[in-house]
């Protein structure tokens, strides 16, 4: 039996190790801006909720507690602008990456089926397609721009359309018109839309909107699923707390499958999620930290000869010096700064780098000094 891993590309981050070693040799240490992992403390009210629920000897349910489902439906209504959301229209998942990687398989897709995702994208979209044995179909970001209306995409055999706004890696935000066009096109062709909205609360120069907003969905969740995560907004990457919202028929089928697979969010994490979704103060405070770091790095990169493209939302700056991305990675590594090559996110990114602003204030200040020197 051939190994399943043979279907997949080389894990991209392994290729960054030599540059990481170079950056780590800097006398003042490495400034790692290559991965958007949270570095700030988990808010105290969330840690308290986790601790209070730590005596959880029994199995949790895949669907989650009633309190969790109430928190999920309430947040979707309050934050995404949807109305009348029911428990059957939300589903907790064990981190969004697990969901992205396994969704095509859980939907029963395989050889002969096609799955579309942005040409510049989080690599796990393609990984999930290849794990299922389906055909990956990259598409340009402006496929649903005015006048395009999805004409680049061939709907034959297309079963799943991934949207990602705000984008990882570019920080680009799809307009309301583009989202409406994408939803209308997909519904006309019987294609399920799954919208990765994990950075929705991190808009800087744009106001990201969910596909579940009535102006986009037309007031119906039919054929629509949104993916949300607490990793970035609440510093909970280590908790693996995420959820889906949308079409109850799709979520109901996923619930059945995930029950068989034992894909359960741990009970203490469910309690922590309830606390996190019920509090906006910590989200505002974290946004303010990121906003300061973003401004400092953006100015420093511009002063060092970089051009920043898109980057109106998310936790990254999409930067270029109009040279091969690995040359840029190497040059910055000599300064002790590690960034991600744009090539990790598709061939279209081969002359860009992705710069995360999730490092501590002290490390961001170090990067700014080095770029200025």
mmCIF file of C-alpha atoms in Angstrom:
data_model
loop_
_atom_site.group_PDB
_atom_site.id
_atom_site.type_symbol
_atom_site.label_atom_id
_atom_site.label_comp_id
_atom_site.label_asym_id
_atom_site.label_seq_id
_atom_site.Cartn_x
_atom_site.Cartn_y
_atom_site.Cartn_z
ATOM 1 C CA UNK A 1 0.000 0.000 0.000
ATOM 2 C CA UNK A 2 1.571 3.336 -1.019
ATOM 3 C CA UNK A 3 1.965 5.799 1.863
ATOM 4 C CA UNK A 4 -0.709 8.482 2.037
ATOM 5 C CA UNK A 5 2.012 11.057 2.686
ATOM 6 C CA UNK A 6 3.232 10.453 -0.871
ATOM 7 C CA UNK A 7 0.205 12.468 -2.062
ATOM 8 C CA UNK A 8 1.436 15.514 -0.173
ATOM 9 C CA UNK A 9 4.140 18.107 -0.797
ATOM 10 C CA UNK A 10 7.186 18.334 1.468
ATOM 11 C CA UNK A 11 6.193 20.008 4.735
ATOM 12 C CA UNK A 12 7.154 23.579 3.839
ATOM 13 C CA UNK A 13 8.444 24.744 7.204
ATOM 14 C CA UNK A 14 11.227 22.126 7.137
ATOM 15 C CA UNK A 15 12.793 24.100 4.283
ATOM 16 C CA UNK A 16 13.080 27.148 6.524
ATOM 17 C CA UNK A 17 15.336 25.481 9.108
ATOM 18 C CA UNK A 18 18.727 26.622 7.672
ATOM 19 C CA UNK A 19 17.511 30.233 7.613
ATOM 20 C CA UNK A 20 16.236 29.867 11.155
ATOM 21 C CA UNK A 21 19.692 28.725 12.250
ATOM 22 C CA UNK A 22 21.251 31.780 10.583
ATOM 23 C CA UNK A 23 18.785 34.134 12.273
ATOM 24 C CA UNK A 24 19.280 32.441 15.642
ATOM 25 C CA UNK A 25 23.039 33.136 15.411
ATOM 26 C CA UNK A 26 22.450 36.895 15.575
ATOM 27 C CA UNK A 27 24.168 38.348 18.678
ATOM 28 C CA UNK A 28 20.851 39.733 19.949
ATOM 29 C CA UNK A 29 18.936 36.548 19.127
ATOM 30 C CA UNK A 30 16.304 35.666 16.577
ATOM 31 C CA UNK A 31 13.190 37.693 15.838
ATOM 32 C CA UNK A 32 10.833 35.025 14.555
ATOM 33 C CA UNK A 33 8.143 36.584 12.378
ATOM 34 C CA UNK A 34 7.619 33.460 10.275
ATOM 35 C CA UNK A 35 4.618 31.940 12.038
ATOM 36 C CA UNK A 36 1.521 33.759 13.299
ATOM 37 C CA UNK A 37 1.506 32.050 16.655
ATOM 38 C CA UNK A 38 0.197 34.065 19.639
ATOM 39 C CA UNK A 39 2.817 35.055 22.224
ATOM 40 C CA UNK A 40 0.736 37.120 24.651
ATOM 41 C CA UNK A 41 -0.876 35.617 27.777
ATOM 42 C CA UNK A 42 -4.168 33.792 27.676
ATOM 43 C CA UNK A 43 -6.705 36.145 29.311
ATOM 44 C CA UNK A 44 -7.284 35.369 32.968
ATOM 45 C CA UNK A 45 -11.047 34.842 32.678
ATOM 46 C CA UNK A 46 -10.435 32.122 30.074
ATOM 47 C CA UNK A 47 -7.794 30.398 32.187
ATOM 48 C CA UNK A 48 -10.143 30.512 35.158
ATOM 49 C CA UNK A 49 -12.922 28.882 33.153
ATOM 50 C CA UNK A 50 -10.519 26.159 31.993
ATOM 51 C CA UNK A 51 -9.370 25.503 35.552
ATOM 52 C CA UNK A 52 -12.905 25.444 36.948
ATOM 53 C CA UNK A 53 -13.819 22.752 34.405
ATOM 54 C CA UNK A 54 -10.646 20.709 34.899
ATOM 55 C CA UNK A 55 -12.438 18.031 36.948
ATOM 56 C CA UNK A 56 -14.021 16.488 33.849
ATOM 57 C CA UNK A 57 -13.556 12.714 34.111
ATOM 58 C CA UNK A 58 -16.245 11.776 31.597
ATOM 59 C CA UNK A 59 -16.273 11.941 27.825
ATOM 60 C CA UNK A 60 -17.370 15.237 26.288
ATOM 61 C CA UNK A 61 -19.842 15.218 23.415
ATOM 62 C CA UNK A 62 -18.924 16.066 19.848
ATOM 63 C CA UNK A 63 -21.807 18.520 19.654
ATOM 64 C CA UNK A 64 -20.701 20.239 22.868
ATOM 65 C CA UNK A 65 -22.537 21.345 25.979
ATOM 66 C CA UNK A 66 -25.731 23.366 25.775
ATOM 67 C CA UNK A 67 -23.781 26.295 27.239
ATOM 68 C CA UNK A 68 -21.232 26.051 24.439
ATOM 69 C CA UNK A 69 -23.894 25.880 21.739
ATOM 70 C CA UNK A 70 -25.629 28.885 23.300
ATOM 71 C CA UNK A 71 -22.310 30.766 23.238
ATOM 72 C CA UNK A 72 -21.669 29.841 19.611
ATOM 73 C CA UNK A 73 -25.124 30.800 18.367
ATOM 74 C CA UNK A 74 -25.085 34.014 20.396
ATOM 75 C CA UNK A 75 -21.693 35.052 19.015
ATOM 76 C CA UNK A 76 -22.692 34.266 15.420
ATOM 77 C CA UNK A 77 -25.767 36.446 15.804
ATOM 78 C CA UNK A 78 -24.003 39.281 17.631
ATOM 79 C CA UNK A 79 -20.719 39.382 15.742
ATOM 80 C CA UNK A 80 -21.611 38.077 12.263
ATOM 81 C CA UNK A 81 -25.012 39.750 12.040
ATOM 82 C CA UNK A 82 -26.977 36.566 11.420
ATOM 83 C CA UNK A 83 -30.402 36.106 12.994
ATOM 84 C CA UNK A 84 -32.290 33.197 14.507
ATOM 85 C CA UNK A 85 -29.266 30.860 14.632
ATOM 86 C CA UNK A 86 -30.080 27.456 16.137
ATOM 87 C CA UNK A 87 -28.021 24.772 17.822
ATOM 88 C CA UNK A 88 -28.154 22.693 14.643
ATOM 89 C CA UNK A 89 -26.338 25.461 12.774
ATOM 90 C CA UNK A 90 -23.144 25.427 14.862
ATOM 91 C CA UNK A 91 -20.536 22.751 15.522
ATOM 92 C CA UNK A 92 -17.350 22.914 17.651
ATOM 93 C CA UNK A 93 -14.179 21.472 16.093
ATOM 94 C CA UNK A 94 -10.724 20.569 17.384
ATOM 95 C CA UNK A 95 -8.907 23.558 15.917
ATOM 96 C CA UNK A 96 -9.495 24.937 12.440
ATOM 97 C CA UNK A 97 -6.452 23.277 10.829
ATOM 98 C CA UNK A 98 -7.787 19.809 11.640
ATOM 99 C CA UNK A 99 -11.063 20.795 10.043
ATOM 100 C CA UNK A 100 -9.477 22.251 6.892
ATOM 101 C CA UNK A 101 -7.274 19.195 6.405
ATOM 102 C CA UNK A 102 -10.045 16.652 6.927
ATOM 103 C CA UNK A 103 -13.141 18.372 5.548
ATOM 104 C CA UNK A 104 -13.014 17.028 1.952
ATOM 105 C CA UNK A 105 -12.682 13.500 3.329
ATOM 106 C CA UNK A 106 -15.506 14.020 5.850
ATOM 107 C CA UNK A 107 -17.697 15.312 3.021
ATOM 108 C CA UNK A 108 -17.070 12.077 1.130
ATOM 109 C CA UNK A 109 -15.096 13.662 -1.699
ATOM 110 C CA UNK A 110 -12.587 11.648 -3.648
ATOM 111 C CA UNK A 111 -11.304 10.846 -7.145
ATOM 112 C CA UNK A 112 -13.345 12.660 -9.789
ATOM 113 C CA UNK A 113 -14.340 15.465 -7.419
ATOM 114 C CA UNK A 114 -12.780 18.926 -7.607
ATOM 115 C CA UNK A 115 -12.142 21.449 -4.827
ATOM 116 C CA UNK A 116 -11.291 25.106 -5.465
ATOM 117 C CA UNK A 117 -9.218 27.370 -3.216
ATOM 118 C CA UNK A 118 -7.382 30.685 -3.714
ATOM 119 C CA UNK A 119 -4.189 30.577 -5.777
ATOM 120 C CA UNK A 120 -2.368 32.291 -2.900
ATOM 121 C CA UNK A 121 -3.529 30.360 0.141
ATOM 122 C CA UNK A 122 -2.947 28.565 3.395
ATOM 123 C CA UNK A 123 -1.290 25.284 2.248
ATOM 124 C CA UNK A 124 -3.684 23.097 4.244
ATOM 125 C CA UNK A 125 -6.518 23.672 1.758
ATOM 126 C CA UNK A 126 -4.585 21.746 -0.868
ATOM 127 C CA UNK A 127 -3.411 19.178 1.689
ATOM 128 C CA UNK A 128 -7.041 18.380 2.548
ATOM 129 C CA UNK A 129 -7.912 17.930 -1.114
ATOM 130 C CA UNK A 130 -4.972 15.608 -1.738
ATOM 131 C CA UNK A 131 -5.664 13.553 1.390
ATOM 132 C CA UNK A 132 -9.133 12.893 -0.001
ATOM 133 C CA UNK A 133 -7.737 11.963 -3.435
ATOM 134 C CA UNK A 134 -9.734 14.756 -5.064
ATOM 135 C CA UNK A 135 -8.454 17.304 -7.600
ATOM 136 C CA UNK A 136 -7.165 20.681 -6.351
ATOM 137 C CA UNK A 137 -8.278 23.728 -8.363
ATOM 138 C CA UNK A 138 -6.466 26.986 -7.487
ATOM 139 C CA UNK A 139 -8.254 30.159 -8.580
ATOM 140 C CA UNK A 140 -7.320 33.845 -8.689
ATOM 141 C CA UNK A 141 -8.479 36.059 -5.848
ATOM 142 C CA UNK A 142 -10.454 38.371 -8.130
ATOM 143 C CA UNK A 143 -12.431 35.551 -9.710
ATOM 144 C CA UNK A 144 -15.598 37.040 -8.237
ATOM 145 C CA UNK A 145 -14.747 40.691 -8.860
ATOM 146 C CA UNK A 146 -17.114 42.895 -10.825
ATOM 147 C CA UNK A 147 -17.404 41.651 -14.387
ATOM 148 C CA UNK A 148 -15.752 38.290 -13.637
ATOM 149 C CA UNK A 149 -18.600 36.504 -11.827
ATOM 150 C CA UNK A 150 -16.705 33.227 -11.470
ATOM 151 C CA UNK A 151 -16.040 32.777 -15.184
ATOM 152 C CA UNK A 152 -12.509 31.487 -14.478
ATOM 153 C CA UNK A 153 -13.899 28.481 -12.617
ATOM 154 C CA UNK A 154 -15.260 25.474 -14.458
ATOM 155 C CA UNK A 155 -18.117 24.143 -12.318
ATOM 156 C CA UNK A 156 -17.910 20.623 -13.798
ATOM 157 C CA UNK A 157 -17.195 18.216 -10.944
ATOM 158 C CA UNK A 158 -16.621 21.083 -8.514
ATOM 159 C CA UNK A 159 -18.030 20.166 -5.118
ATOM 160 C CA UNK A 160 -16.393 22.582 -2.697
ATOM 161 C CA UNK A 161 -15.314 26.218 -2.976
ATOM 162 C CA UNK A 162 -13.019 27.596 -0.278
ATOM 163 C CA UNK A 163 -13.143 31.324 0.411
ATOM 164 C CA UNK A 164 -10.620 32.990 2.710
ATOM 165 C CA UNK A 165 -11.282 36.551 3.760
ATOM 166 C CA UNK A 166 -9.277 38.041 5.396
ATOM 167 C CA UNK A 167 -6.633 36.096 3.517
ATOM 168 C CA UNK A 168 -3.714 34.180 4.880
ATOM 169 C CA UNK A 169 -1.075 35.097 3.659
ATOM 170 C CA UNK A 170 -1.955 38.385 1.957
ATOM 171 C CA UNK A 171 -4.378 39.989 4.414
ATOM 172 C CA UNK A 172 -6.681 40.789 1.502
ATOM 173 C CA UNK A 173 -10.372 41.264 2.262
ATOM 174 C CA UNK A 174 -13.091 40.339 -0.225
ATOM 175 C CA UNK A 175 -15.686 43.040 -0.736
ATOM 176 C CA UNK A 176 -19.370 42.483 -0.047
ATOM 177 C CA UNK A 177 -20.040 42.453 -3.787
ATOM 178 C CA UNK A 178 -17.381 39.785 -4.333
ATOM 179 C CA UNK A 179 -18.774 37.641 -1.532
ATOM 180 C CA UNK A 180 -22.320 38.000 -2.849
ATOM 181 C CA UNK A 181 -21.137 37.049 -6.333
ATOM 182 C CA UNK A 182 -19.267 34.002 -5.031
ATOM 183 C CA UNK A 183 -22.291 32.801 -3.061
ATOM 184 C CA UNK A 184 -24.682 33.323 -5.984
ATOM 185 C CA UNK A 185 -22.320 31.558 -8.406
ATOM 186 C CA UNK A 186 -21.826 28.590 -6.081
ATOM 187 C CA UNK A 187 -25.533 28.204 -5.396
ATOM 188 C CA UNK A 188 -26.314 28.365 -9.117
ATOM 189 C CA UNK A 189 -23.887 25.491 -9.725
ATOM 190 C CA UNK A 190 -24.657 23.400 -6.628
ATOM 191 C CA UNK A 191 -21.224 24.002 -5.057
ATOM 192 C CA UNK A 192 -20.768 24.121 -1.272
ATOM 193 C CA UNK A 193 -19.088 27.324 -0.055
ATOM 194 C CA UNK A 194 -16.842 27.020 2.992
ATOM 195 C CA UNK A 195 -15.519 30.378 4.122
ATOM 196 C CA UNK A 196 -12.409 30.480 6.322
ATOM 197 C CA UNK A 197 -13.004 33.590 8.435
ATOM 198 C CA UNK A 198 -10.481 32.989 11.215
ATOM 199 C CA UNK A 199 -9.068 36.535 10.936
ATOM 200 C CA UNK A 200 -12.438 38.280 10.680
ATOM 201 C CA UNK A 201 -11.953 40.248 13.917
ATOM 202 C CA UNK A 202 -8.568 41.560 12.797
ATOM 203 C CA UNK A 203 -9.444 44.126 10.153
ATOM 204 C CA UNK A 204 -7.200 47.227 10.047
ATOM 205 C CA UNK A 205 -7.933 49.081 6.824
ATOM 206 C CA UNK A 206 -11.084 47.160 5.937
ATOM 207 C CA UNK A 207 -14.152 45.806 7.719
ATOM 208 C CA UNK A 208 -14.336 42.075 6.933
ATOM 209 C CA UNK A 209 -17.803 40.544 6.652
ATOM 210 C CA UNK A 210 -18.937 36.933 6.970
ATOM 211 C CA UNK A 211 -20.706 34.954 4.254
ATOM 212 C CA UNK A 212 -23.381 34.376 6.899
ATOM 213 C CA UNK A 213 -24.267 38.059 7.079
ATOM 214 C CA UNK A 214 -27.762 38.562 5.620
ATOM 215 C CA UNK A 215 -26.428 40.984 2.998
ATOM 216 C CA UNK A 216 -24.261 38.144 1.647
ATOM 217 C CA UNK A 217 -26.335 35.053 2.409
ATOM 218 C CA UNK A 218 -29.724 36.527 1.569
ATOM 219 C CA UNK A 219 -30.895 35.450 5.004
ATOM 220 C CA UNK A 220 -30.359 31.730 4.326
ATOM 221 C CA UNK A 221 -27.436 29.495 5.316
ATOM 222 C CA UNK A 222 -28.164 27.073 2.465
ATOM 223 C CA UNK A 223 -24.916 25.895 0.891
ATOM 224 C CA UNK A 224 -22.796 28.013 3.253
ATOM 225 C CA UNK A 225 -20.426 27.111 6.097
ATOM 226 C CA UNK A 226 -18.170 29.573 7.942
ATOM 227 C CA UNK A 227 -15.041 28.502 9.839
ATOM 228 C CA UNK A 228 -13.996 30.453 12.943
ATOM 229 C CA UNK A 229 -11.154 30.091 15.414
ATOM 230 C CA UNK A 230 -10.276 31.459 18.847
ATOM 231 C CA UNK A 231 -6.529 30.996 18.274
ATOM 232 C CA UNK A 232 -5.828 34.557 17.127
ATOM 233 C CA UNK A 233 -8.597 36.663 18.717
ATOM 234 C CA UNK A 234 -8.146 35.141 22.189
ATOM 235 C CA UNK A 235 -4.556 33.755 22.152
ATOM 236 C CA UNK A 236 -5.918 30.199 22.307
ATOM 237 C CA UNK A 237 -3.836 28.432 19.668
ATOM 238 C CA UNK A 238 -2.710 25.973 22.336
ATOM 239 C CA UNK A 239 -6.314 25.148 23.270
ATOM 240 C CA UNK A 240 -7.375 24.048 19.741
ATOM 241 C CA UNK A 241 -10.715 25.840 19.956
ATOM 242 C CA UNK A 242 -12.672 26.492 16.760
ATOM 243 C CA UNK A 243 -16.145 26.034 15.344
ATOM 244 C CA UNK A 244 -18.312 25.937 12.260
ATOM 245 C CA UNK A 245 -21.547 27.781 11.594
ATOM 246 C CA UNK A 246 -23.920 27.508 8.676
ATOM 247 C CA UNK A 247 -25.995 25.007 6.709
ATOM 248 C CA UNK A 248 -27.571 22.600 9.207
ATOM 249 C CA UNK A 249 -27.751 19.798 6.643
ATOM 250 C CA UNK A 250 -23.994 19.923 6.101
ATOM 251 C CA UNK A 251 -23.223 20.325 9.795
ATOM 252 C CA UNK A 252 -25.622 17.513 10.690
ATOM 253 C CA UNK A 253 -23.773 15.129 8.383
ATOM 254 C CA UNK A 254 -20.415 16.240 9.768
ATOM 255 C CA UNK A 255 -21.733 15.712 13.299
ATOM 256 C CA UNK A 256 -22.637 12.083 12.505
ATOM 257 C CA UNK A 257 -19.203 11.416 11.051
ATOM 258 C CA UNK A 258 -17.340 13.177 13.820
ATOM 259 C CA UNK A 259 -19.262 11.187 16.440
ATOM 260 C CA UNK A 260 -17.966 7.979 14.893
ATOM 261 C CA UNK A 261 -14.458 9.416 14.773
ATOM 262 C CA UNK A 262 -14.485 10.670 18.359
ATOM 263 C CA UNK A 263 -13.600 14.207 17.258
ATOM 264 C CA UNK A 264 -14.431 15.843 20.582
ATOM 265 C CA UNK A 265 -13.331 19.205 21.924
ATOM 266 C CA UNK A 266 -12.134 18.533 25.509
ATOM 267 C CA UNK A 267 -14.667 19.583 28.154
ATOM 268 C CA UNK A 268 -12.380 22.179 29.819
ATOM 269 C CA UNK A 269 -11.727 23.767 26.417
ATOM 270 C CA UNK A 270 -15.463 23.915 25.792
ATOM 271 C CA UNK A 271 -15.862 25.847 29.045
ATOM 272 C CA UNK A 272 -12.983 28.144 28.120
ATOM 273 C CA UNK A 273 -14.592 28.806 24.742
ATOM 274 C CA UNK A 274 -17.820 29.888 26.431
ATOM 275 C CA UNK A 275 -15.869 32.391 28.515
ATOM 276 C CA UNK A 276 -13.875 33.669 25.530
ATOM 277 C CA UNK A 277 -16.892 34.243 23.315
ATOM 278 C CA UNK A 278 -18.742 36.026 26.095
ATOM 279 C CA UNK A 279 -16.093 38.705 26.582
ATOM 280 C CA UNK A 280 -15.115 41.423 24.098
ATOM 281 C CA UNK A 281 -12.716 43.382 26.322
ATOM 282 C CA UNK A 282 -9.788 40.997 25.902
ATOM 283 C CA UNK A 283 -10.294 40.978 22.117
ATOM 284 C CA UNK A 284 -10.093 44.779 22.013
ATOM 285 C CA UNK A 285 -6.959 44.785 24.164
ATOM 286 C CA UNK A 286 -5.260 42.193 21.960
ATOM 287 C CA UNK A 287 -6.188 44.104 18.804
ATOM 288 C CA UNK A 288 -4.515 47.198 20.254
ATOM 289 C CA UNK A 289 -1.291 45.251 20.845
ATOM 290 C CA UNK A 290 -1.293 43.924 17.299
ATOM 291 C CA UNK A 291 -2.118 47.315 15.849
ATOM 292 C CA UNK A 292 0.954 48.877 17.492
ATOM 293 C CA UNK A 293 3.231 46.081 16.321
ATOM 294 C CA UNK A 294 1.806 46.207 12.815
ATOM 295 C CA UNK A 295 2.386 49.945 12.505
ATOM 296 C CA UNK A 296 5.985 49.691 13.752
ATOM 297 C CA UNK A 297 6.915 46.824 11.426
ATOM 298 C CA UNK A 298 5.141 48.286 8.422
ATOM 299 C CA UNK A 299 7.051 51.553 8.759
ATOM 300 C CA UNK A 300 10.365 49.770 9.296
ATOM 301 C CA UNK A 301 9.881 47.480 6.295
ATOM 302 C CA UNK A 302 8.944 50.415 4.058
ATOM 303 C CA UNK A 303 12.074 52.238 5.202
ATOM 304 C CA UNK A 304 14.133 49.165 4.332
ATOM 305 C CA UNK A 305 12.926 49.174 0.736
ATOM 306 C CA UNK A 306 9.894 46.907 0.945
ATOM 307 C CA UNK A 307 6.533 47.474 -0.683
ATOM 308 C CA UNK A 308 3.544 46.288 1.340
ATOM 309 C CA UNK A 309 0.652 44.888 -0.701
ATOM 310 C CA UNK A 310 -2.891 44.169 0.530
ATOM 311 C CA UNK A 311 -2.413 43.502 4.277
ATOM 312 C CA UNK A 312 -5.587 45.388 5.171
ATOM 313 C CA UNK A 313 -6.470 42.687 7.717
ATOM 314 C CA UNK A 314 -5.118 39.563 9.485
ATOM 315 C CA UNK A 315 -1.844 39.214 11.394
ATOM 316 C CA UNK A 316 0.581 39.540 8.492
ATOM 317 C CA UNK A 317 2.265 42.019 6.202
ATOM 318 C CA UNK A 318 2.594 40.812 2.601
ATOM 319 C CA UNK A 319 5.896 42.378 1.546
ATOM 320 C CA UNK A 320 8.141 42.397 -1.514
ATOM 321 C CA UNK A 321 11.404 43.862 -2.780
ATOM 322 C CA UNK A 322 10.712 42.528 -6.281
ATOM 323 C CA UNK A 323 13.227 39.720 -5.886
ATOM 324 C CA UNK A 324 12.930 35.936 -5.393
ATOM 325 C CA UNK A 325 11.405 35.286 -1.987
ATOM 326 C CA UNK A 326 14.242 33.051 -0.810
ATOM 327 C CA UNK A 327 16.724 35.875 -1.465
ATOM 328 C CA UNK A 328 14.616 38.084 0.797
ATOM 329 C CA UNK A 329 14.392 35.367 3.453
ATOM 330 C CA UNK A 330 18.164 34.965 3.366
ATOM 331 C CA UNK A 331 18.874 38.686 3.607
ATOM 332 C CA UNK A 332 16.551 39.133 6.573
ATOM 333 C CA UNK A 333 17.958 36.028 8.276
ATOM 334 C CA UNK A 334 21.369 37.747 8.231
ATOM 335 C CA UNK A 335 19.738 40.481 10.305
ATOM 336 C CA UNK A 336 18.391 37.851 12.696
ATOM 337 C CA UNK A 337 14.839 38.200 11.368
ATOM 338 C CA UNK A 338 12.971 35.112 10.177
ATOM 339 C CA UNK A 339 10.018 35.482 7.792
ATOM 340 C CA UNK A 340 8.019 33.062 5.657
ATOM 341 C CA UNK A 341 8.718 32.836 1.915
ATOM 342 C CA UNK A 342 5.663 33.616 -0.183
ATOM 343 C CA UNK A 343 6.278 30.467 -2.207
ATOM 344 C CA UNK A 344 4.906 28.468 0.744
ATOM 345 C CA UNK A 345 1.465 29.794 -0.221
ATOM 346 C CA UNK A 346 1.628 29.130 -3.942
ATOM 347 C CA UNK A 347 3.758 29.897 -6.974
ATOM 348 C CA UNK A 348 2.090 33.307 -7.211
ATOM 349 C CA UNK A 349 3.895 34.304 -4.005
ATOM 350 C CA UNK A 350 7.416 33.558 -5.201
ATOM 351 C CA UNK A 351 8.507 37.245 -5.013
ATOM 352 C CA UNK A 352 6.899 38.063 -1.648
ATOM 353 C CA UNK A 353 7.415 37.236 1.998
ATOM 354 C CA UNK A 354 4.868 37.008 4.784
ATOM 355 C CA UNK A 355 5.825 38.925 7.920
ATOM 356 C CA UNK A 356 3.854 38.107 11.075
ATOM 357 C CA UNK A 357 3.474 40.744 13.763
ATOM 358 C CA UNK A 358 2.736 38.282 16.555
ATOM 359 C CA UNK A 359 6.141 38.629 18.265
ATOM 360 C CA UNK A 360 6.460 40.352 21.630
ATOM 361 C CA UNK A 361 6.860 44.116 21.830
ATOM 362 C CA UNK A 362 10.529 43.653 22.708
ATOM 363 C CA UNK A 363 11.214 41.432 19.680
ATOM 364 C CA UNK A 364 9.296 43.748 17.349
ATOM 365 C CA UNK A 365 11.381 46.666 18.622
ATOM 366 C CA UNK A 366 14.524 44.617 17.945
ATOM 367 C CA UNK A 367 13.394 43.965 14.376
ATOM 368 C CA UNK A 368 12.645 47.661 13.838
ATOM 369 C CA UNK A 369 16.163 48.623 15.050
ATOM 370 C CA UNK A 370 17.804 46.083 12.759
ATOM 371 C CA UNK A 371 15.810 47.168 9.727
ATOM 372 C CA UNK A 372 16.694 50.800 10.434
ATOM 373 C CA UNK A 373 20.410 50.013 10.793
#
